[in-house]
């Protein structure tokens, strides 16, 4: 008997991103992405980017810091860069896709590295080997009837653009991104149906909450960066529809969308609402409704933001509204106006610790009901199809001597979230897909570690880059396979 609410055509799958999985960082004409100069870190030690200053001294930058005058990004021989080898998806994708097919995936979220197609982001003609690589991946997926869901930009802007043009704060990058997206939309017509523009596009304006002493000037710049990306995203949606009206293009919002007041103090409730407006809805409202929300002005005033805009931007925003809304959800956050002792972080959030929730080894909360909360919030606001395109538990799995991995904690986590999604569908939410993050172990984005594993498939690679890179099925592999084949009945 059917126990859940998933529709027959529900898209079960998994998600990865180019920079965290492909490796082959300088192979077949690929240029450097800004993530290629990022070191490894830990939960306590932040990752940094490496450079040489104008006097030849080595230097390190935190994510929001800019290169000093005259400095150049550089790859150091004595530094380990975890993305350079990733999990070698570049060479092993056939084996990996076969494993996804064995689990019964209907959809697979991945991203294209802009630098494989246009190595510096500025060229006029694309790099054929880069185009061929993704074509082969899409063909391989097609073989198993797995629908690709392709993110066009997953935190990996070409390094050339970052260094020489000032990155996304420069409006010229909008045109360069147009060239890249138009190229891939034409190239992969018939092979791809679902596209996402920028991964966790709202991240830029959330950084200020993650680092102490975040520079005020940088906050203004962050709103400009986001504006340029929102315009770029809207133009991308328009272009996609012009090239193929079967293309479905989505927004991808990070940070979960579930945040609670820590106390019943009305001040806390209101401040929480304001915080959600700033971090999540400012971005998603603009992408879904085609214009900045009424409270945008208040936010700009708060941070003294004066956006550099063109009239055509507002036309683009209006005409380039997304078809679907997708988001990442790992756990919920709290907000308070009172003084707090216990802080907690996790996927772009930093705030008071919730005494009712469990926290992972990396300090991320686990809150399945929060997913139902977020799904209901997003759907009641927009009433367009939703996808949960990232979710999962990062844990330090152990590969047993017999090459098995017992990960009941992951099964438990995903199971609770599947129940929450099923309940949301019953609530009336039009949820069409679920792609848990890191369906195969990959390099962590926040810490650069390998041991923060999310996969149903174990990859034999260690934090320092050693290992055979061989793949092994975890217990959760067999469990998820059964979930998919029963369309969510057998949990
Ligand atoms: C999201 C990113 C992903 C991913 C995930 C998990 O913010 O879109 O790229 O890595 O978080 O984070 P982490 O890898 O830091 O555990």
PDB file of N, CA, C and O and ligand atoms in Angstrom, residues 17 20 109 154-155 199-200 252 328 330 347-348 364 390 394 437 442-447 452 454, ligand 1:
ATOM      1  N   UNK A  17      29.333  19.038  -7.835  1.00  0.00           N
ATOM      2  CA  UNK A  17      29.719  20.234  -8.590  1.00  0.00           C
ATOM      3  C   UNK A  17      31.087  20.007  -9.202  1.00  0.00           C
ATOM      4  O   UNK A  17      31.902  19.246  -8.658  1.00  0.00           O
ATOM      5  N   UNK A  20      34.475  20.589  -7.108  1.00  0.00           N
ATOM      6  CA  UNK A  20      34.674  19.714  -5.958  1.00  0.00           C
ATOM      7  C   UNK A  20      34.862  18.244  -6.353  1.00  0.00           C
ATOM      8  O   UNK A  20      35.202  17.420  -5.516  1.00  0.00           O
ATOM      9  N   UNK A 109      22.359  16.149 -10.595  1.00  0.00           N
ATOM     10  CA  UNK A 109      22.778  17.555 -10.619  1.00  0.00           C
ATOM     11  C   UNK A 109      24.301  17.639 -10.679  1.00  0.00           C
ATOM     12  O   UNK A 109      25.000  17.006  -9.883  1.00  0.00           O
ATOM     13  N   UNK A 154      29.073  27.352 -10.306  1.00  0.00           N
ATOM     14  CA  UNK A 154      29.071  26.832  -8.930  1.00  0.00           C
ATOM     15  C   UNK A 154      30.341  27.328  -8.229  1.00  0.00           C
ATOM     16  O   UNK A 154      31.294  26.580  -8.040  1.00  0.00           O
ATOM     17  N   UNK A 155      30.364  28.585  -7.868  1.00  0.00           N
ATOM     18  CA  UNK A 155      31.468  29.202  -7.130  1.00  0.00           C
ATOM     19  C   UNK A 155      32.810  29.212  -7.858  1.00  0.00           C
ATOM     20  O   UNK A 155      33.834  29.430  -7.225  1.00  0.00           O
ATOM     21  N   UNK A 199      24.849  28.855  -8.403  1.00  0.00           N
ATOM     22  CA  UNK A 199      24.681  28.096  -7.166  1.00  0.00           C
ATOM     23  C   UNK A 199      24.593  29.045  -5.968  1.00  0.00           C
ATOM     24  O   UNK A 199      25.410  29.963  -5.844  1.00  0.00           O
ATOM     25  N   UNK A 200      23.617  28.814  -5.115  1.00  0.00           N
ATOM     26  CA  UNK A 200      23.473  29.600  -3.883  1.00  0.00           C
ATOM     27  C   UNK A 200      23.783  31.074  -4.145  1.00  0.00           C
ATOM     28  O   UNK A 200      24.649  31.682  -3.500  1.00  0.00           O
ATOM     29  N   UNK A 252      18.797  29.017  -7.713  1.00  0.00           N
ATOM     30  CA  UNK A 252      19.312  28.124  -6.677  1.00  0.00           C
ATOM     31  C   UNK A 252      19.699  28.993  -5.484  1.00  0.00           C
ATOM     32  O   UNK A 252      20.632  29.782  -5.556  1.00  0.00           O
ATOM     33  N   UNK A 328      19.241  24.711  -1.395  1.00  0.00           N
ATOM     34  CA  UNK A 328      19.984  23.744  -0.579  1.00  0.00           C
ATOM     35  C   UNK A 328      19.414  23.811   0.827  1.00  0.00           C
ATOM     36  O   UNK A 328      19.065  24.888   1.315  1.00  0.00           O
ATOM     37  N   UNK A 330      20.346  22.059   4.637  1.00  0.00           N
ATOM     38  CA  UNK A 330      21.086  21.136   5.508  1.00  0.00           C
ATOM     39  C   UNK A 330      20.525  21.155   6.920  1.00  0.00           C
ATOM     40  O   UNK A 330      20.520  20.137   7.603  1.00  0.00           O
ATOM     41  N   UNK A 347      26.255  25.676   6.768  1.00  0.00           N
ATOM     42  CA  UNK A 347      25.846  26.119   5.448  1.00  0.00           C
ATOM     43  C   UNK A 347      25.368  27.571   5.408  1.00  0.00           C
ATOM     44  O   UNK A 347      24.187  27.838   5.309  1.00  0.00           O
ATOM     45  N   UNK A 348      26.303  28.469   5.510  1.00  0.00           N
ATOM     46  CA  UNK A 348      26.096  29.910   5.339  1.00  0.00           C
ATOM     47  C   UNK A 348      25.340  30.565   6.487  1.00  0.00           C
ATOM     48  O   UNK A 348      24.907  31.702   6.375  1.00  0.00           O
ATOM     49  N   UNK A 364      26.848  21.479  12.195  1.00  0.00           N
ATOM     50  CA  UNK A 364      25.657  21.821  11.415  1.00  0.00           C
ATOM     51  C   UNK A 364      24.431  21.185  12.074  1.00  0.00           C
ATOM     52  O   UNK A 364      24.472  20.016  12.477  1.00  0.00           O
ATOM     53  N   UNK A 390      20.121  20.227  -2.739  1.00  0.00           N
ATOM     54  CA  UNK A 390      21.230  19.857  -1.847  1.00  0.00           C
ATOM     55  C   UNK A 390      20.642  19.582  -0.478  1.00  0.00           C
ATOM     56  O   UNK A 390      19.827  20.369   0.014  1.00  0.00           O
ATOM     57  N   UNK A 394      27.157  15.601   6.418  1.00  0.00           N
ATOM     58  CA  UNK A 394      28.605  15.440   6.262  1.00  0.00           C
ATOM     59  C   UNK A 394      29.132  14.696   7.482  1.00  0.00           C
ATOM     60  O   UNK A 394      28.983  15.165   8.602  1.00  0.00           O
ATOM     61  N   UNK A 437      23.043  16.099  -1.601  1.00  0.00           N
ATOM     62  CA  UNK A 437      24.381  16.592  -1.931  1.00  0.00           C
ATOM     63  C   UNK A 437      25.449  15.502  -1.830  1.00  0.00           C
ATOM     64  O   UNK A 437      25.381  14.629  -0.961  1.00  0.00           O
ATOM     65  N   UNK A 442      32.927  13.791  -2.043  1.00  0.00           N
ATOM     66  CA  UNK A 442      33.731  14.765  -2.792  1.00  0.00           C
ATOM     67  C   UNK A 442      34.383  15.727  -1.805  1.00  0.00           C
ATOM     68  O   UNK A 442      34.201  15.606  -0.598  1.00  0.00           O
ATOM     69  N   UNK A 443      35.126  16.681  -2.333  1.00  0.00           N
ATOM     70  CA  UNK A 443      35.853  17.615  -1.459  1.00  0.00           C
ATOM     71  C   UNK A 443      34.862  18.627  -0.872  1.00  0.00           C
ATOM     72  O   UNK A 443      34.040  19.189  -1.598  1.00  0.00           O
ATOM     73  N   UNK A 444      34.962  18.856   0.429  1.00  0.00           N
ATOM     74  CA  UNK A 444      34.046  19.800   1.086  1.00  0.00           C
ATOM     75  C   UNK A 444      34.329  21.222   0.624  1.00  0.00           C
ATOM     76  O   UNK A 444      35.486  21.637   0.491  1.00  0.00           O
ATOM     77  N   UNK A 445      33.265  21.977   0.401  1.00  0.00           N
ATOM     78  CA  UNK A 445      33.439  23.358  -0.069  1.00  0.00           C
ATOM     79  C   UNK A 445      33.909  24.275   1.052  1.00  0.00           C
ATOM     80  O   UNK A 445      34.773  25.119   0.852  1.00  0.00           O
ATOM     81  N   UNK A 446      33.366  24.097   2.250  1.00  0.00           N
ATOM     82  CA  UNK A 446      33.719  25.037   3.310  1.00  0.00           C
ATOM     83  C   UNK A 446      35.083  24.746   3.912  1.00  0.00           C
ATOM     84  O   UNK A 446      35.807  25.666   4.262  1.00  0.00           O
ATOM     85  N   UNK A 447      35.440  23.467   4.022  1.00  0.00           N
ATOM     86  CA  UNK A 447      36.702  23.160   4.703  1.00  0.00           C
ATOM     87  C   UNK A 447      37.776  22.571   3.774  1.00  0.00           C
ATOM     88  O   UNK A 447      38.931  22.469   4.172  1.00  0.00           O
ATOM     89  N   UNK A 452      34.925  15.017   5.339  1.00  0.00           N
ATOM     90  CA  UNK A 452      33.532  15.418   5.536  1.00  0.00           C
ATOM     91  C   UNK A 452      32.741  14.840   4.367  1.00  0.00           C
ATOM     92  O   UNK A 452      32.615  15.447   3.313  1.00  0.00           O
ATOM     93  N   UNK A 454      29.559  12.986   2.310  1.00  0.00           N
ATOM     94  CA  UNK A 454      28.099  13.006   2.191  1.00  0.00           C
ATOM     95  C   UNK A 454      27.572  11.802   1.403  1.00  0.00           C
ATOM     96  O   UNK A 454      26.377  11.590   1.327  1.00  0.00           O
TER      97      UNK A 454
HETATM   98  C1  LIG B   1      26.770  24.210  -0.277  1.00  0.00           C
HETATM   99  C2  LIG B   1      27.516  24.215  -1.587  1.00  0.00           C
HETATM  100  C3  LIG B   1      28.109  22.915  -1.975  1.00  0.00           C
HETATM  101  C4  LIG B   1      28.473  21.998  -0.853  1.00  0.00           C
HETATM  102  C5  LIG B   1      27.572  22.049   0.340  1.00  0.00           C
HETATM  103  C6  LIG B   1      28.082  21.339   1.563  1.00  0.00           C
HETATM  104  O1  LIG B   1      26.853  25.454   0.320  1.00  0.00           O
HETATM  105  O2  LIG B   1      26.670  24.599  -2.640  1.00  0.00           O
HETATM  106  O3  LIG B   1      29.089  23.143  -2.923  1.00  0.00           O
HETATM  107  O4  LIG B   1      29.757  21.699  -0.693  1.00  0.00           O
HETATM  108  O5  LIG B   1      27.252  23.352   0.705  1.00  0.00           O
HETATM  109  O6  LIG B   1      29.063  22.106   2.191  1.00  0.00           O
HETATM  110  P1  LIG B   1      30.439  21.517   2.647  1.00  0.00           P
HETATM  111  O7  LIG B   1      31.041  20.912   1.451  1.00  0.00           O
HETATM  112  O8  LIG B   1      31.185  22.668   3.149  1.00  0.00           O
HETATM  113  O9  LIG B   1      30.116  20.539   3.707  1.00  0.00           O
END
